[in-house]
Short mmCIF file of C-alpha atoms in Angstrom, two decimals:
data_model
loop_
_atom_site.label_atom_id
_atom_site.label_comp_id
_atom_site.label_asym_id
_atom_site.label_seq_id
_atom_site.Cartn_x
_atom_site.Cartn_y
_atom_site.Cartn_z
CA UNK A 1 0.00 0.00 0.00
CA UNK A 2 3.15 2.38 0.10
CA UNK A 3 2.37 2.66 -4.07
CA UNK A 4 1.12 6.47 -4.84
CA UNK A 5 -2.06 4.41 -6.86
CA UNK A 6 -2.55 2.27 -3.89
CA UNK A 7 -3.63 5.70 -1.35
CA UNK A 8 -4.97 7.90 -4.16
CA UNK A 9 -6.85 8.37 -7.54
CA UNK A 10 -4.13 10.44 -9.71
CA UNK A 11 -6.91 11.49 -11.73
CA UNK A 12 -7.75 14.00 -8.70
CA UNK A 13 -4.99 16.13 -9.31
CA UNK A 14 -3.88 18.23 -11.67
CA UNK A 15 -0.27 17.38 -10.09
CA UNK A 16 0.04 13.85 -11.18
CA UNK A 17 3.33 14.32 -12.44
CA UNK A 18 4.54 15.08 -9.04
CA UNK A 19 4.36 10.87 -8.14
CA UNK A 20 6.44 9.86 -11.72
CA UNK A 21 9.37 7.76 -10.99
CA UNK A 22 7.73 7.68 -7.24
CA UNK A 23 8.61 4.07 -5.86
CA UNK A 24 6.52 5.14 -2.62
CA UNK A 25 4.46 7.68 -2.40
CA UNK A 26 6.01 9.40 0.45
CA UNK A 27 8.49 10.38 -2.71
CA UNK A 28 6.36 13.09 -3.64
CA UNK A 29 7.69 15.02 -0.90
CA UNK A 30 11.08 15.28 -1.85
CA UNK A 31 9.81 16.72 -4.61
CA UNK A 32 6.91 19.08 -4.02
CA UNK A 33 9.50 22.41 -3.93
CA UNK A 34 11.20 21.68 -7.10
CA UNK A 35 7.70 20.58 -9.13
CA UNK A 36 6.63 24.15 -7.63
CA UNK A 37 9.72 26.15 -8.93
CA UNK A 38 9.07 24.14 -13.04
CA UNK A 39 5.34 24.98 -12.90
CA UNK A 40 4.27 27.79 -10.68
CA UNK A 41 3.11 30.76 -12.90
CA UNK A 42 1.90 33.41 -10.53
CA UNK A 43 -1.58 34.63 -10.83
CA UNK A 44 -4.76 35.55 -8.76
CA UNK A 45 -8.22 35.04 -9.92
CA UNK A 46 -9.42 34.23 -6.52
CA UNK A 47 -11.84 37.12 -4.35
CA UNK A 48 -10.80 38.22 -0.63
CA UNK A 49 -13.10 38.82 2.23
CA UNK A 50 -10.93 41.15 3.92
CA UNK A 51 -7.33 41.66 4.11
CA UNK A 52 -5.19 39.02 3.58
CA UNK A 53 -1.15 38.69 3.32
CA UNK A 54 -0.51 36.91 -0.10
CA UNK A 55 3.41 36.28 -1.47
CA UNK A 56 4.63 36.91 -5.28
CA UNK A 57 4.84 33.31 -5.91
CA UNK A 58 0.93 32.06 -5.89
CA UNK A 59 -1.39 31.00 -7.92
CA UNK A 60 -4.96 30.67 -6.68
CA UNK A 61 -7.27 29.70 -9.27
CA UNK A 62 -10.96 31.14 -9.89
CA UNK A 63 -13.99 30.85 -7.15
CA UNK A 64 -11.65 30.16 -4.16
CA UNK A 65 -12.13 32.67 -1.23
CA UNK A 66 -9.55 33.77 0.51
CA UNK A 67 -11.28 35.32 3.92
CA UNK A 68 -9.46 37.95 6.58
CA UNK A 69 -6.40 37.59 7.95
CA UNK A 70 -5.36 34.69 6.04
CA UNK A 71 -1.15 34.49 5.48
CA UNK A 72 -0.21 32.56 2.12
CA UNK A 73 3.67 33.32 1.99
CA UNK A 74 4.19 30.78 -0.87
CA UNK A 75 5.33 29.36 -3.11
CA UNK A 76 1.98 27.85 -3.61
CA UNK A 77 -0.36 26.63 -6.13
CA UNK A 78 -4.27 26.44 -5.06
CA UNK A 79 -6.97 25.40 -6.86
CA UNK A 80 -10.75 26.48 -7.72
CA UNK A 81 -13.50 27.07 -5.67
CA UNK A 82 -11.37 26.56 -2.60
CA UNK A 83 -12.25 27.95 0.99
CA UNK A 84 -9.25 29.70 2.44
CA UNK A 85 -11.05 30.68 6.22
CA UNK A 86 -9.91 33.42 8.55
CA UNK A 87 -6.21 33.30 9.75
CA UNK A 88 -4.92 29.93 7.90
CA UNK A 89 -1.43 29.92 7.72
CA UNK A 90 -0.17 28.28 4.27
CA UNK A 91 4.28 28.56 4.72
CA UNK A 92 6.27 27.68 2.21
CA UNK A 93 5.42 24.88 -1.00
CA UNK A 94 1.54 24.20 -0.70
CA UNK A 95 -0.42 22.35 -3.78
CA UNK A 96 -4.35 22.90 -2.77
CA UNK A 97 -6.28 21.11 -5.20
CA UNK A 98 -10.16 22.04 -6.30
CA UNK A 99 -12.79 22.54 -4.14
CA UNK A 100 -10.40 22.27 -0.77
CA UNK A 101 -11.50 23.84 2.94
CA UNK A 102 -8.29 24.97 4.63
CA UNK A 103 -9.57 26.18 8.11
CA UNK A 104 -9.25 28.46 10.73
CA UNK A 105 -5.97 28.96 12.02
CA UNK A 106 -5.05 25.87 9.97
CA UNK A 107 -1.20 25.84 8.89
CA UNK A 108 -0.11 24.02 6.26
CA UNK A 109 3.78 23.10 5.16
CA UNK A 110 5.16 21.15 2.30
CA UNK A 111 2.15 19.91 1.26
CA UNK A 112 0.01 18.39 -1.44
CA UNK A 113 -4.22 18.22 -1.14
CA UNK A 114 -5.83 16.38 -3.55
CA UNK A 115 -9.23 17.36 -5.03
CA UNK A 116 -11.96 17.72 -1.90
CA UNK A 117 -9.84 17.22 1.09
CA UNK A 118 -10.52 19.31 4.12
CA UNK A 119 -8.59 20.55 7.19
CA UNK A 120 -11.57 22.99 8.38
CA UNK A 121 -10.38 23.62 12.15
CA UNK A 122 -7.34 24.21 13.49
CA UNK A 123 -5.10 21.44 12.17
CA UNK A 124 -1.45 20.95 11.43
CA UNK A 125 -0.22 19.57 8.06
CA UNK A 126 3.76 19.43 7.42
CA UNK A 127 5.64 17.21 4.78
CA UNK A 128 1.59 15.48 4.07
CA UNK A 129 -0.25 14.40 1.34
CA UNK A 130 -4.47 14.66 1.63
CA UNK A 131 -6.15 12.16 -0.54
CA UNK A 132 -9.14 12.68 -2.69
CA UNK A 133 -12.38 14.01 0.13
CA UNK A 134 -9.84 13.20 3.08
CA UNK A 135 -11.20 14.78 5.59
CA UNK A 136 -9.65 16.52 9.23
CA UNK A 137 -11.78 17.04 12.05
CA UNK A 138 -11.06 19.90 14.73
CA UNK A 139 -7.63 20.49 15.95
CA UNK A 140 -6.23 17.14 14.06
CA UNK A 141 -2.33 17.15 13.86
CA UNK A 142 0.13 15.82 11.95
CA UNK A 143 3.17 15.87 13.46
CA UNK A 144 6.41 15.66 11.17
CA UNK A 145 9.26 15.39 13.09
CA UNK A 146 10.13 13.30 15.22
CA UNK A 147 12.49 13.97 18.70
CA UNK A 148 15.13 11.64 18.20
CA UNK A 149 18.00 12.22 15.70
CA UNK A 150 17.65 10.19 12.19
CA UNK A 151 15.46 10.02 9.49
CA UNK A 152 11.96 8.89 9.64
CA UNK A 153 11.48 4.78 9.55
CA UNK A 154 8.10 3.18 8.47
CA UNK A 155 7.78 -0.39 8.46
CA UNK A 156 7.84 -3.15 5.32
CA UNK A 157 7.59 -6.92 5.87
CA UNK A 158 7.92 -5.85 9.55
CA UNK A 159 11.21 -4.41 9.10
CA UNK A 160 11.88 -0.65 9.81
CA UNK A 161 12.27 1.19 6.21
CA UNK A 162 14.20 4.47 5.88
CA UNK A 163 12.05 6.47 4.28
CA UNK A 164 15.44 8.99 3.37
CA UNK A 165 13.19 12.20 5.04
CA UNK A 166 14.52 14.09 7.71
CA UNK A 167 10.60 15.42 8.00
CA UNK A 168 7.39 13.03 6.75
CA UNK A 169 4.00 13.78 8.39
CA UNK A 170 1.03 11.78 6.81
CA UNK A 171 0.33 10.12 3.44
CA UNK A 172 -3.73 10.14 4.21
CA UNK A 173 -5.37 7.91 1.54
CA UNK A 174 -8.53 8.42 -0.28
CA UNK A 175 -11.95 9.41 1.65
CA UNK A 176 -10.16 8.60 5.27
CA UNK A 177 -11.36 10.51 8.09
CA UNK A 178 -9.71 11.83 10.98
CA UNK A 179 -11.30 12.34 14.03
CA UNK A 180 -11.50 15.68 16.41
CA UNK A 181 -8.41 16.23 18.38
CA UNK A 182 -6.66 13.21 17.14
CA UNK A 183 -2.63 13.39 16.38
CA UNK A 184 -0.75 11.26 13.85
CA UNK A 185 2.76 10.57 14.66
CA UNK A 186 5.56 10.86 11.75
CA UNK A 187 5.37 8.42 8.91
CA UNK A 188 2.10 7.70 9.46
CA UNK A 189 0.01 6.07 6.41
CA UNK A 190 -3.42 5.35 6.14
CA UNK A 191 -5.42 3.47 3.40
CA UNK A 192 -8.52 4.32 1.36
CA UNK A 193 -11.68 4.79 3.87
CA UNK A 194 -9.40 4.35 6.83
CA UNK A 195 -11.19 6.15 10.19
CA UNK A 196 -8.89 7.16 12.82
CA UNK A 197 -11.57 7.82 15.96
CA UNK A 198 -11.21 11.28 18.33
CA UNK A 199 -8.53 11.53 20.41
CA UNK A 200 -6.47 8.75 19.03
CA UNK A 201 -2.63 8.73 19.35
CA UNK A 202 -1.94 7.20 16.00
CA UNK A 203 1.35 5.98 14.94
CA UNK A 204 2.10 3.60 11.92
CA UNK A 205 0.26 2.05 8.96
CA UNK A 206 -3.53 1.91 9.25
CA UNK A 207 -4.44 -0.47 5.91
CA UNK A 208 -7.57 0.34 3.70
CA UNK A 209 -11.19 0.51 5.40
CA UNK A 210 -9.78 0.11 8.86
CA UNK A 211 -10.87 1.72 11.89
CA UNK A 212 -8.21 2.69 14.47
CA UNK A 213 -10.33 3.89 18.01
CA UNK A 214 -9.35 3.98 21.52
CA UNK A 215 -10.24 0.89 23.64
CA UNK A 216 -10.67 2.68 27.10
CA UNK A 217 -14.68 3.23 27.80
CA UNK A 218 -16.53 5.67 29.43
CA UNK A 219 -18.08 5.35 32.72
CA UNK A 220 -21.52 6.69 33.16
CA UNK A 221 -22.89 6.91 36.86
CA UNK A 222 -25.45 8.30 38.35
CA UNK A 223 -26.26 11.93 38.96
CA UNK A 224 -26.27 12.74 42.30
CA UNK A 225 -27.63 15.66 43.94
CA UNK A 226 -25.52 18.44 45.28
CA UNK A 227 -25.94 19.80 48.69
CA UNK A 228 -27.90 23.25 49.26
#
């Protein structure tokens, strides 16, 4: 499942290109800043709600809406009919792809978002790749570095695999779903329709139409009334 086809339908991207000659998909990312410096041409067709910072090297295609207070430093290509919201924070080498929701105080590194994915509350994507409709809940992170020295390892055959990057967040297949609050530890890849519950401390490979949730339960007791 490590294949870029295996996670995600190329055809939702206009970046395809971006996975030729990838072995794994977690390629991509070593190549997101130069595919940006070949093909960027600058241009912005999008409408603001406000005032927003925007850099010299963007593109934002037609119908997205780039709300108030929003920081796009670039270099960044993103799509149409996109929702930029108040305050998201897109740093350097972003690819937003059609009809995206990048939320509120949402920042967003070294990235690539296929077609319909969604980070709509405060998340955290570095050194990530969204599938087709993936979708973030509230205050989801993706954490893409690790604390110990040396690169980051995922596993193959169920022996540790260096992936060769320094920095690797998420590859988040097609139509997975992330629940509120939850964190995914670096190198983490999930398949097609994978559902990581709330709260979940995730960390490794989560194959297709799995569901990862926690297994402590939640004690319900009786109400009892408080002294006057």
């Amino acid at each position: 499942m490590f294949k870029p086809a295996d996670l995600f339908d190329l055809a939702q991207t206009e970046h395809a290109k971006i996975f030729d000659g990838c072995t794994f998909a977690w390629d991509a990312l070593k190549k997101i800043q130069d595919y940006l410096a070949a093909n960027l041409q600058p241009e912005l067709r999008n409408t603001c709600e406000g005032r927003a910072f925007i850099g010299n090297k963007v593109f934002i295609g037609e119908g997205t809406v780039v709300e108030d207070g929003v920081m796009i430093k670039g270099p960044a290509i993103i799509g149409k009919n996109c929702q930029i919201r108040h305050n998201a924070y897109l740093r350097e080498n972003v690819i937003i792809g059609d009809n995206c929701v990048i939320g509120n105080s949402s920042e967003l590194k070294n990235a690539l978002l296929f077609n319909n994915a969604q980070a709509p509350h405060y998340n955290y994507i570095g050194d990530s790749v969204l599938g087709h409709k993936a979708h973030l809940g509230a205050g989801v992170k993706v954490s893409n570095f690790k604390l110990f020295p040396g690169n980051i390892l995922v596993e193959i055959d169920g022996a540790p695999f260096d992936t060769g990057l320094r920095k690797f967040g998420a590859l988040i297949g097609d139509s997975a779903e992330i629940g509120c609050n939850a964190v995914l530890n670096p190198g983490s890849i999930l398949g097609r329709n994978a559902v990581v519950y709330p709260n979940v401390f995730w960390r490794g490979i989560l194959p297709a139409n799995m569901i990862a949730k926690n297994k402590a339960g939640v004690d319900v007791v009786v109400k009892r009334p408080r002294d006057s």
